[in-house]
Amino acid sequence: MKELTKAEEILLLTIWRLKKDAYGVPIKQRIKDLTGKDYAYGTLYGLLEQLDKKGYVTKKAGEPTPERGGRSKTYYRLSITGIEALKYSMELHRVIWDGVSDITFDEEANR
Amino acid sequence: MKNEIRKLPVIVEGLLRLLSGPINTTPMLGDTAEEYTQIRSEKGSFAANFWCLRQILKPLPSFFINYFRWSMTMLRNYLKIVFRNIRKSKGFSFINIFGLSTGIACSILIYLYVHYELSYDNFHKDPGRIFRLGKIFKANGQDASNSVWLPPPVAPAVLRDYPEVEEAVRITFDNGFARYKDKTYAEKNVIVADAGFFNIFNFTLISGNPENALDEPYTAVLTKDLAERYFEEANPMGKTLIFNEISYKITGVLAQVPEKSHLQFDLILSLKSLAESRRKRQRRSLEEQWWYHAFITYIKTQDALPSQELIDGIYNISKTYAGDQEEQLGFEQRFAIEPILDVYLNSDYNSEGYTKSGNSTYIYLFISTAIFILALACINFANLTIARSVGRIKEVGLRMVVGAKRKQLAFQFLTDAIIIALISSILAVIIVKFALPYFRLLTGQQLYLKFIEPGSVILLLCFTLFTGVISGFYPAYYLSRLQPAESIKGKTIPQMKGKVFRKSMVVFQFAVSIILIISSALVSQQINFMKDSDLGFDREQIMVIPFEGSREPITKNRLLKNELTKNSSVLSASVSSTIPGRDITSRIIRPEGIPENENQTMNILFTDPDFLETFGLEIAAGRFFSDEVMTDSSDAFILNEEAVRKFGWGYPQNAIGKEFEYARWKKGRIIGVVKDYHFSSLHSKVIPIVTQIKNDELRYISLKLNVKDIQETISYIENTWKMVLPGIPVNYFFLDNDFNAQYNYEEKVSILFDVFTYIAIIIACLGLFGLASFLAEQRKKEIGIRKAIGATVQSIICDFSKVYVRWIILANVFAWPVAWILIEHWLQNFAYRIDVGLSTFILSGLAALLIALMTVTYQSIRSGIADPVNSLRYDS
């Protein structure tokens, strides 16, 4: 299985967490809250588009609202592939971080 | 205010759309709008707008990187296709690339030429502040002439009266013999200049001080080459050079005078020396002589825009200082300034060849020729690309099916054209490199290609891009318009429109070629006409030896004539103050029956009784001078017919016995009238001339030869000269060459024009050849069927050629009126000109037809004799 990049991982996880409410504005907001990264919509949609192309997410047109200038939302949901990719990523994290509780600068090793 | 719904600013929306690339922008814009509204309600409109700005700016870098990467990927594909196409159809590609590179090469050459011509005199410091004065001379209220020759008091008066004039200098020309120890040479390019010369002009001094080099009388500055000729290795500074028997101290050495200067000289003498010697002779200072027209005057002002006061003051300066003389003589001289940058190309004042001058008409002519040649090449490209598009229709269709948009297809074909243009440009530079020495020879200009300069590289690149876009525009438009389904099926319905375009382009190409053929034919006709037409005097077999420098030849002219005519090859010899084709002096005279204050200026020629025979003039009335009649050498005059007309005396017979006043009111008597002859080139009308015997001011001896052995005669003449005038070099020339040298400029231009005409014809023919071979390919089956049911080879060739004949005839219809207007305009430069006859037009049209038919013959014969079996065997 192909490894996810960090940005993909964050994005997929955010979509998963948001469940049914995963469209542009909340996604962007949540990412900002979690990681402090403030994506521009241009960048965000570029990434989402790539996730779509790779088959990690599926798109669904949502309802238009007046404050959106009458434009409909696009909701994102994880596909099976997306879930599996995330699971794999989680497993990988678990393995490589196993037994690490704290990271300090080891003066002995760097001497 | 709180929950008010606000739309996104239009600009933001547009930019977001533009930057977001090929993805669906609706949800993105919606999100942006949603958050925008939210921020707006929470933090106000400023913060919201600022947020919008950040939304746009943040993704910019990645946008560009992405865009570039994808363009490069596509470009690689386009490049591949272009090179494949070049390889697949070598003939077409050759025609395209050859045509375009020739067109671009011509454009580069013409650009170099035009650039050179336009950059005359711009090497001086602040050229915008330097002006030359011109004279508008009126005799009795009639415009007599516009010339650069001003009287000497003008410059000092302008300098004195107007503080805004920083410097004013006078220049006059001289020639003669310079001597240092035992070295004597004839010097032709000598100028006499005021001390301020170097304050206006930036001619580089290698040694000497430009501030005061010409301050003293009898000082001189000479070029490095000249210094080496006389002083060899020695330092010339402070040495004494003898010029026309007057000693000058060398106070400066000049670097070579730049080619791009309208003033050309080897030696500068200080004007104070001339003033000094003239004062001794005439007891009058130069500053009083308002009617001594011999000086070119330059001024340098403080500002590039001279004040109206200065312009008016200069205009009327003669009226201010010499108004009484003007009234008394009935003359009026007014002066105007013209920028030095206009002097070479656009001068309104005649300098009689003493300063270099070009002709702006030819600049326009060449620029339009370059444009036309390039247009022909671009048309070839467009035509052939469209003609060949049948072969590419499937490619286009496939691209469309896979998802290429119209914009992308158009872009692909444009790229195609630009790449071909780039290849052609590189070839063009190589062509220019090889053609430049010949072109230099033709134009006589020191042209160089400077590709080290970034400016010229950028210029060439822009030009290439332009050429590519121009030639690729129509094919791109045309091919991207195709419908995918139809293109894949191989339907060629849109072909029909392409045919009209193609036809009209071919007609245009041939129209241009025909215009060029007609013009260059008529230009050379005019030049031949000028060189061969009867001038009213005999210019063949006349050898002229100028008297330069010392007065010895003048005093010994009788002895010289006697000795020279002893040889049987020398039929006659005559001394004169000038010869046809050279400049003539003028004097103030007052013909009989004209009021006291209405003097006229009249060209005057001093000569001897042998002039008539030597130059083969004809008598219209009365008689010519004779040695037997003593009074002929004191007060007898001969006029030409034009002078009789100018005086208003009607028939030549009426003039005989009439009198006029001349030179300080002496009376002269007219004894004869000669028929008109062309003293100057056929650019101008026959001038009125008065002829008088005078044993002074003689500058040429002309020998009418009847030569069997030219070498022997020349050595006889040289030996006799040496015997009579030891120590004075002999520099002879032949009158016909000298006279025809007046048409050198036209001849050069004509040759250049011919060359470009050939090139244009070749390019047009290549295009036609390509098109013909394409059409032949298209009609292969039709011809096969025709032959199968019994058409003969001749009938097919005939059928094939008919199309082209129609095109060329149409081209003629367009070309003739344009050519006629152009050539009539050009011929107005000449007082004596050919009549534009229909025959040239018809012949040129026929020539074009013939060339076109010859071009297509190969194709038509090939398709005519082809075996129908081959073309009909497979039904593909």
mmCIF file of C-alpha atoms in Angstrom, chain B residues 539-799:
data_model
loop_
_atom_site.group_PDB
_atom_site.id
_atom_site.type_symbol
_atom_site.label_atom_id
_atom_site.label_comp_id
_atom_site.label_asym_id
_atom_site.label_seq_id
_atom_site.Cartn_x
_atom_site.Cartn_y
_atom_site.Cartn_z
ATOM 1 C CA ARG B 539 30.472 63.263 -72.363
ATOM 2 C CA GLU B 540 32.273 60.384 -74.057
ATOM 3 C CA GLN B 541 36.042 60.358 -74.336
ATOM 4 C CA ILE B 542 36.610 63.500 -72.344
ATOM 5 C CA MET B 543 39.470 63.431 -69.904
ATOM 6 C CA VAL B 544 39.487 66.049 -67.173
ATOM 7 C CA ILE B 545 42.477 67.125 -65.122
ATOM 8 C CA PRO B 546 41.717 69.421 -62.191
ATOM 9 C CA PHE B 547 44.050 72.312 -61.377
ATOM 10 C CA GLU B 548 44.560 72.052 -57.687
ATOM 11 C CA GLY B 549 46.633 73.951 -55.206
ATOM 12 C CA SER B 550 49.162 76.154 -56.875
ATOM 13 C CA ARG B 551 48.334 78.894 -59.359
ATOM 14 C CA GLU B 552 50.978 77.649 -61.741
ATOM 15 C CA PRO B 553 48.668 75.616 -64.020
ATOM 16 C CA ILE B 554 46.421 78.656 -64.441
ATOM 17 C CA THR B 555 49.229 80.938 -65.474
ATOM 18 C CA LYS B 556 50.652 78.323 -67.827
ATOM 19 C CA ASN B 557 47.334 77.111 -69.247
ATOM 20 C CA ARG B 558 47.977 78.344 -72.775
ATOM 21 C CA LEU B 559 51.302 76.587 -72.984
ATOM 22 C CA LEU B 560 49.764 73.442 -71.533
ATOM 23 C CA LYS B 561 46.931 73.472 -74.051
ATOM 24 C CA ASN B 562 49.291 73.973 -76.963
ATOM 25 C CA GLU B 563 51.577 71.165 -75.881
ATOM 26 C CA LEU B 564 48.751 68.718 -75.204
ATOM 27 C CA THR B 565 46.940 69.273 -78.509
ATOM 28 C CA LYS B 566 50.121 68.476 -80.425
ATOM 29 C CA ASN B 567 49.278 64.805 -80.071
ATOM 30 C CA SER B 568 46.841 63.629 -82.716
ATOM 31 C CA SER B 569 44.768 61.714 -80.161
ATOM 32 C CA VAL B 570 43.898 64.924 -78.350
ATOM 33 C CA LEU B 571 41.320 66.584 -80.569
ATOM 34 C CA SER B 572 40.872 69.709 -78.503
ATOM 35 C CA ALA B 573 41.518 71.090 -75.051
ATOM 36 C CA SER B 574 39.665 73.651 -73.021
ATOM 37 C CA VAL B 575 40.181 75.229 -69.615
ATOM 38 C CA SER B 576 37.211 76.210 -67.515
ATOM 39 C CA SER B 577 36.142 77.208 -64.022
ATOM 40 C CA THR B 578 33.957 74.142 -63.735
ATOM 41 C CA ILE B 579 32.721 71.155 -65.731
ATOM 42 C CA PRO B 580 29.310 69.559 -66.088
ATOM 43 C CA GLY B 581 28.418 67.522 -63.009
ATOM 44 C CA ARG B 582 30.438 69.727 -60.663
ATOM 45 C CA ASP B 583 29.204 72.771 -58.806
ATOM 46 C CA ILE B 584 29.003 76.123 -60.504
ATOM 47 C CA THR B 585 29.461 79.561 -58.965
ATOM 48 C CA SER B 586 26.937 82.309 -59.294
ATOM 49 C CA ARG B 587 27.173 86.051 -59.643
ATOM 50 C CA ILE B 588 24.802 88.947 -59.338
ATOM 51 C CA ILE B 589 23.872 90.464 -62.684
ATOM 52 C CA ARG B 590 21.250 92.838 -64.016
ATOM 53 C CA PRO B 591 19.961 92.171 -67.539
ATOM 54 C CA GLU B 592 18.982 95.031 -69.842
ATOM 55 C CA GLY B 593 15.462 96.363 -69.323
ATOM 56 C CA ILE B 594 15.224 95.380 -65.705
ATOM 57 C CA PRO B 595 14.986 98.005 -62.948
ATOM 58 C CA GLU B 596 18.024 98.976 -60.915
ATOM 59 C CA ASN B 597 17.106 97.179 -57.724
ATOM 60 C CA GLU B 598 16.007 93.912 -59.302
ATOM 61 C CA ASN B 599 19.247 92.086 -59.746
ATOM 62 C CA GLN B 600 19.389 88.410 -60.456
ATOM 63 C CA THR B 601 21.773 85.702 -59.465
ATOM 64 C CA MET B 602 23.075 83.806 -62.425
ATOM 65 C CA ASN B 603 25.269 80.732 -62.748
ATOM 66 C CA ILE B 604 28.485 81.721 -64.389
ATOM 67 C CA LEU B 605 31.054 79.656 -66.202
ATOM 68 C CA PHE B 606 34.499 80.953 -67.110
ATOM 69 C CA THR B 607 36.191 79.271 -70.001
ATOM 70 C CA ASP B 608 37.960 79.758 -73.333
ATOM 71 C CA PRO B 609 36.906 79.604 -77.017
ATOM 72 C CA ASP B 610 37.640 75.859 -77.202
ATOM 73 C CA PHE B 611 34.867 74.924 -74.787
ATOM 74 C CA LEU B 612 32.296 74.626 -77.574
ATOM 75 C CA GLU B 613 34.299 72.127 -79.556
ATOM 76 C CA THR B 614 35.599 70.131 -76.616
ATOM 77 C CA PHE B 615 32.182 69.547 -75.100
ATOM 78 C CA GLY B 616 30.337 69.405 -78.420
ATOM 79 C CA LEU B 617 27.846 72.163 -77.622
ATOM 80 C CA GLU B 618 25.580 73.533 -80.326
ATOM 81 C CA ILE B 619 24.961 77.158 -81.160
ATOM 82 C CA ALA B 620 21.347 78.341 -81.155
ATOM 83 C CA ALA B 621 22.009 81.910 -82.257
ATOM 84 C CA GLY B 622 24.950 84.237 -82.822
ATOM 85 C CA ARG B 623 28.425 82.830 -82.457
ATOM 86 C CA PHE B 624 30.733 81.382 -79.826
ATOM 87 C CA PHE B 625 33.894 83.118 -78.585
ATOM 88 C CA SER B 626 36.714 83.410 -80.987
ATOM 89 C CA ASP B 627 40.438 83.936 -80.491
ATOM 90 C CA GLU B 628 40.476 86.370 -83.372
ATOM 91 C CA VAL B 629 38.098 88.892 -81.851
ATOM 92 C CA MET B 630 40.005 90.827 -79.221
ATOM 93 C CA THR B 631 36.944 92.158 -77.367
ATOM 94 C CA ASP B 632 35.611 88.636 -76.769
ATOM 95 C CA SER B 633 37.934 88.219 -73.850
ATOM 96 C CA SER B 634 36.844 91.411 -72.115
ATOM 97 C CA ASP B 635 33.101 91.978 -72.278
ATOM 98 C CA ALA B 636 31.526 89.289 -74.461
ATOM 99 C CA PHE B 637 29.045 86.791 -73.042
ATOM 100 C CA ILE B 638 27.314 83.656 -74.195
ATOM 101 C CA LEU B 639 24.009 82.538 -72.693
ATOM 102 C CA ASN B 640 22.212 79.265 -72.872
ATOM 103 C CA GLU B 641 18.574 79.108 -73.986
ATOM 104 C CA GLU B 642 17.343 78.710 -70.406
ATOM 105 C CA ALA B 643 19.102 81.944 -69.413
ATOM 106 C CA VAL B 644 17.430 83.733 -72.317
ATOM 107 C CA ARG B 645 14.083 82.453 -71.097
ATOM 108 C CA LYS B 646 14.883 83.498 -67.555
ATOM 109 C CA PHE B 647 15.660 87.036 -68.672
ATOM 110 C CA GLY B 648 12.380 87.070 -70.529
ATOM 111 C CA TRP B 649 13.815 87.767 -73.931
ATOM 112 C CA GLY B 650 11.952 85.068 -75.796
ATOM 113 C CA TYR B 651 13.802 83.730 -78.837
ATOM 114 C CA PRO B 652 17.564 83.206 -78.696
ATOM 115 C CA GLN B 653 18.024 85.661 -81.620
ATOM 116 C CA ASN B 654 16.550 88.450 -79.494
ATOM 117 C CA ALA B 655 19.328 88.102 -76.970
ATOM 118 C CA ILE B 656 22.139 88.894 -79.408
ATOM 119 C CA GLY B 657 23.530 92.331 -78.783
ATOM 120 C CA LYS B 658 21.684 92.826 -75.509
ATOM 121 C CA GLU B 659 23.643 94.092 -72.555
ATOM 122 C CA PHE B 660 23.729 93.450 -68.862
ATOM 123 C CA GLU B 661 25.560 94.712 -65.848
ATOM 124 C CA TYR B 662 27.806 92.409 -63.900
ATOM 125 C CA ALA B 663 30.492 92.466 -61.245
ATOM 126 C CA ARG B 664 30.494 95.955 -59.766
ATOM 127 C CA TRP B 665 28.448 97.377 -62.566
ATOM 128 C CA LYS B 666 30.611 96.636 -65.556
ATOM 129 C CA LYS B 667 28.677 96.265 -68.789
ATOM 130 C CA GLY B 668 28.664 93.058 -70.790
ATOM 131 C CA ARG B 669 27.437 92.285 -74.298
ATOM 132 C CA ILE B 670 25.802 89.081 -75.500
ATOM 133 C CA ILE B 671 27.325 87.630 -78.652
ATOM 134 C CA GLY B 672 25.714 84.229 -78.801
ATOM 135 C CA VAL B 673 23.348 81.667 -77.384
ATOM 136 C CA VAL B 674 24.129 77.965 -77.038
ATOM 137 C CA LYS B 675 21.513 75.270 -76.948
ATOM 138 C CA ASP B 676 20.524 74.016 -73.503
ATOM 139 C CA TYR B 677 22.700 71.352 -71.962
ATOM 140 C CA HIS B 678 22.410 69.520 -68.660
ATOM 141 C CA PHE B 679 25.030 70.982 -66.430
ATOM 142 C CA SER B 680 23.863 68.969 -63.413
ATOM 143 C CA SER B 681 22.204 65.573 -63.057
ATOM 144 C CA LEU B 682 18.752 64.868 -64.435
ATOM 145 C CA HIS B 683 17.325 65.162 -60.929
ATOM 146 C CA SER B 684 17.052 68.878 -61.586
ATOM 147 C CA LYS B 685 15.991 71.036 -64.475
ATOM 148 C CA VAL B 686 18.400 72.598 -66.965
ATOM 149 C CA ILE B 687 19.965 75.566 -65.230
ATOM 150 C CA PRO B 688 20.517 78.972 -66.834
ATOM 151 C CA ILE B 689 24.204 79.626 -67.470
ATOM 152 C CA VAL B 690 26.191 82.650 -68.527
ATOM 153 C CA THR B 691 29.571 81.966 -70.058
ATOM 154 C CA GLN B 692 32.504 84.360 -70.163
ATOM 155 C CA ILE B 693 36.161 84.212 -71.136
ATOM 156 C CA LYS B 694 38.386 84.724 -68.164
ATOM 157 C CA ASN B 695 41.967 83.796 -67.630
ATOM 158 C CA ASP B 696 41.402 83.493 -63.915
ATOM 159 C CA GLU B 697 39.533 81.158 -61.574
ATOM 160 C CA LEU B 698 40.224 78.249 -63.899
ATOM 161 C CA ARG B 699 40.027 74.911 -62.195
ATOM 162 C CA TYR B 700 39.878 72.207 -64.862
ATOM 163 C CA ILE B 701 41.405 71.359 -68.191
ATOM 164 C CA SER B 702 39.256 69.092 -70.326
ATOM 165 C CA LEU B 703 40.659 67.109 -73.244
ATOM 166 C CA LYS B 704 38.538 65.693 -76.022
ATOM 167 C CA LEU B 705 40.259 62.480 -77.028
ATOM 168 C CA ASN B 706 40.009 60.256 -80.029
ATOM 169 C CA VAL B 707 41.730 57.282 -78.626
ATOM 170 C CA LYS B 708 43.178 54.315 -80.354
ATOM 171 C CA ASP B 709 45.705 53.428 -77.704
ATOM 172 C CA ILE B 710 44.523 54.717 -74.350
ATOM 173 C CA GLN B 711 47.697 53.810 -72.421
ATOM 174 C CA GLU B 712 49.926 55.609 -74.859
ATOM 175 C CA THR B 713 47.749 58.714 -74.855
ATOM 176 C CA ILE B 714 47.616 58.828 -71.066
ATOM 177 C CA SER B 715 51.369 58.502 -70.747
ATOM 178 C CA TYR B 716 51.812 61.224 -73.381
ATOM 179 C CA ILE B 717 49.488 63.505 -71.405
ATOM 180 C CA GLU B 718 51.251 62.735 -68.150
ATOM 181 C CA ASN B 719 54.687 63.363 -69.637
ATOM 182 C CA THR B 720 53.624 66.637 -71.212
ATOM 183 C CA TRP B 721 52.091 67.726 -67.919
ATOM 184 C CA LYS B 722 55.326 66.914 -66.074
ATOM 185 C CA MET B 723 57.326 68.822 -68.655
ATOM 186 C CA VAL B 724 55.183 71.968 -68.447
ATOM 187 C CA LEU B 725 54.384 71.803 -64.744
ATOM 188 C CA PRO B 726 57.171 69.928 -62.969
ATOM 189 C CA GLY B 727 56.380 68.983 -59.375
ATOM 190 C CA ILE B 728 52.613 69.185 -59.667
ATOM 191 C CA PRO B 729 50.854 65.818 -59.563
ATOM 192 C CA VAL B 730 48.337 64.960 -62.254
ATOM 193 C CA ASN B 731 44.997 63.473 -61.160
ATOM 194 C CA TYR B 732 42.880 62.824 -64.202
ATOM 195 C CA PHE B 733 39.386 61.387 -64.506
ATOM 196 C CA PHE B 734 36.903 60.779 -67.294
ATOM 197 C CA LEU B 735 33.862 62.974 -67.624
ATOM 198 C CA ASP B 736 31.290 60.241 -68.256
ATOM 199 C CA ASN B 737 32.264 58.383 -65.067
ATOM 200 C CA ASP B 738 32.365 61.570 -63.083
ATOM 201 C CA PHE B 739 29.003 62.747 -64.346
ATOM 202 C CA ASN B 740 27.310 59.402 -63.873
ATOM 203 C CA ALA B 741 28.671 59.196 -60.329
ATOM 204 C CA GLN B 742 25.779 61.499 -59.501
ATOM 205 C CA TYR B 743 23.499 58.500 -59.910
ATOM 206 C CA ASN B 744 25.570 56.207 -57.677
ATOM 207 C CA TYR B 745 23.073 56.360 -54.882
ATOM 208 C CA GLU B 746 20.177 55.450 -57.140
ATOM 209 C CA GLU B 747 22.168 52.660 -58.716
ATOM 210 C CA LYS B 748 23.069 51.123 -55.386
ATOM 211 C CA VAL B 749 19.487 51.296 -54.257
ATOM 212 C CA SER B 750 18.351 49.796 -57.525
ATOM 213 C CA ILE B 751 20.695 46.820 -57.162
ATOM 214 C CA LEU B 752 19.510 46.238 -53.599
ATOM 215 C CA PHE B 753 15.957 46.504 -54.775
ATOM 216 C CA ASP B 754 16.606 43.963 -57.539
ATOM 217 C CA VAL B 755 18.062 41.509 -55.053
ATOM 218 C CA PHE B 756 15.065 41.800 -52.786
ATOM 219 C CA THR B 757 12.740 41.416 -55.743
ATOM 220 C CA TYR B 758 14.402 38.144 -56.706
ATOM 221 C CA ILE B 759 14.099 36.916 -53.163
ATOM 222 C CA ALA B 760 10.423 37.822 -53.033
ATOM 223 C CA ILE B 761 9.783 36.006 -56.302
ATOM 224 C CA ILE B 762 11.613 32.926 -55.089
ATOM 225 C CA ILE B 763 9.647 32.833 -51.865
ATOM 226 C CA ALA B 764 6.347 33.288 -53.683
ATOM 227 C CA CYS B 765 7.267 30.545 -56.153
ATOM 228 C CA LEU B 766 8.242 28.152 -53.402
ATOM 229 C CA GLY B 767 4.864 28.698 -51.831
ATOM 230 C CA LEU B 768 3.125 28.123 -55.125
ATOM 231 C CA PHE B 769 5.175 25.002 -55.744
ATOM 232 C CA GLY B 770 4.193 23.596 -52.389
ATOM 233 C CA LEU B 771 0.565 24.399 -52.964
ATOM 234 C CA ALA B 772 0.612 22.925 -56.451
ATOM 235 C CA SER B 773 2.124 19.688 -55.268
ATOM 236 C CA PHE B 774 -0.509 19.491 -52.580
ATOM 237 C CA LEU B 775 -3.331 20.119 -55.034
ATOM 238 C CA ALA B 776 -1.883 17.567 -57.420
ATOM 239 C CA GLU B 777 -1.892 15.037 -54.621
ATOM 240 C CA GLN B 778 -5.497 15.862 -53.837
ATOM 241 C CA ARG B 779 -6.649 15.528 -57.427
ATOM 242 C CA LYS B 780 -4.711 12.354 -58.075
ATOM 243 C CA LYS B 781 -7.792 10.196 -58.285
ATOM 244 C CA GLU B 782 -9.776 12.638 -60.322
ATOM 245 C CA ILE B 783 -6.975 12.807 -62.844
ATOM 246 C CA GLY B 784 -6.698 9.039 -62.828
ATOM 247 C CA ILE B 785 -10.378 8.731 -63.716
ATOM 248 C CA ARG B 786 -10.123 11.415 -66.366
ATOM 249 C CA LYS B 787 -7.249 9.590 -67.987
ATOM 250 C CA ALA B 788 -9.035 6.286 -67.740
ATOM 251 C CA ILE B 789 -11.920 7.672 -69.757
ATOM 252 C CA GLY B 790 -9.576 9.127 -72.305
ATOM 253 C CA ALA B 791 -8.183 12.516 -71.360
ATOM 254 C CA THR B 792 -4.840 13.312 -73.002
ATOM 255 C CA VAL B 793 -1.736 14.409 -71.159
ATOM 256 C CA GLN B 794 -1.981 17.852 -72.757
ATOM 257 C CA SER B 795 -5.554 18.362 -71.719
ATOM 258 C CA ILE B 796 -4.703 17.497 -68.151
ATOM 259 C CA ILE B 797 -1.699 19.827 -68.061
ATOM 260 C CA CYS B 798 -3.911 22.493 -69.552
ATOM 261 C CA ASP B 799 -6.653 21.868 -67.063
#
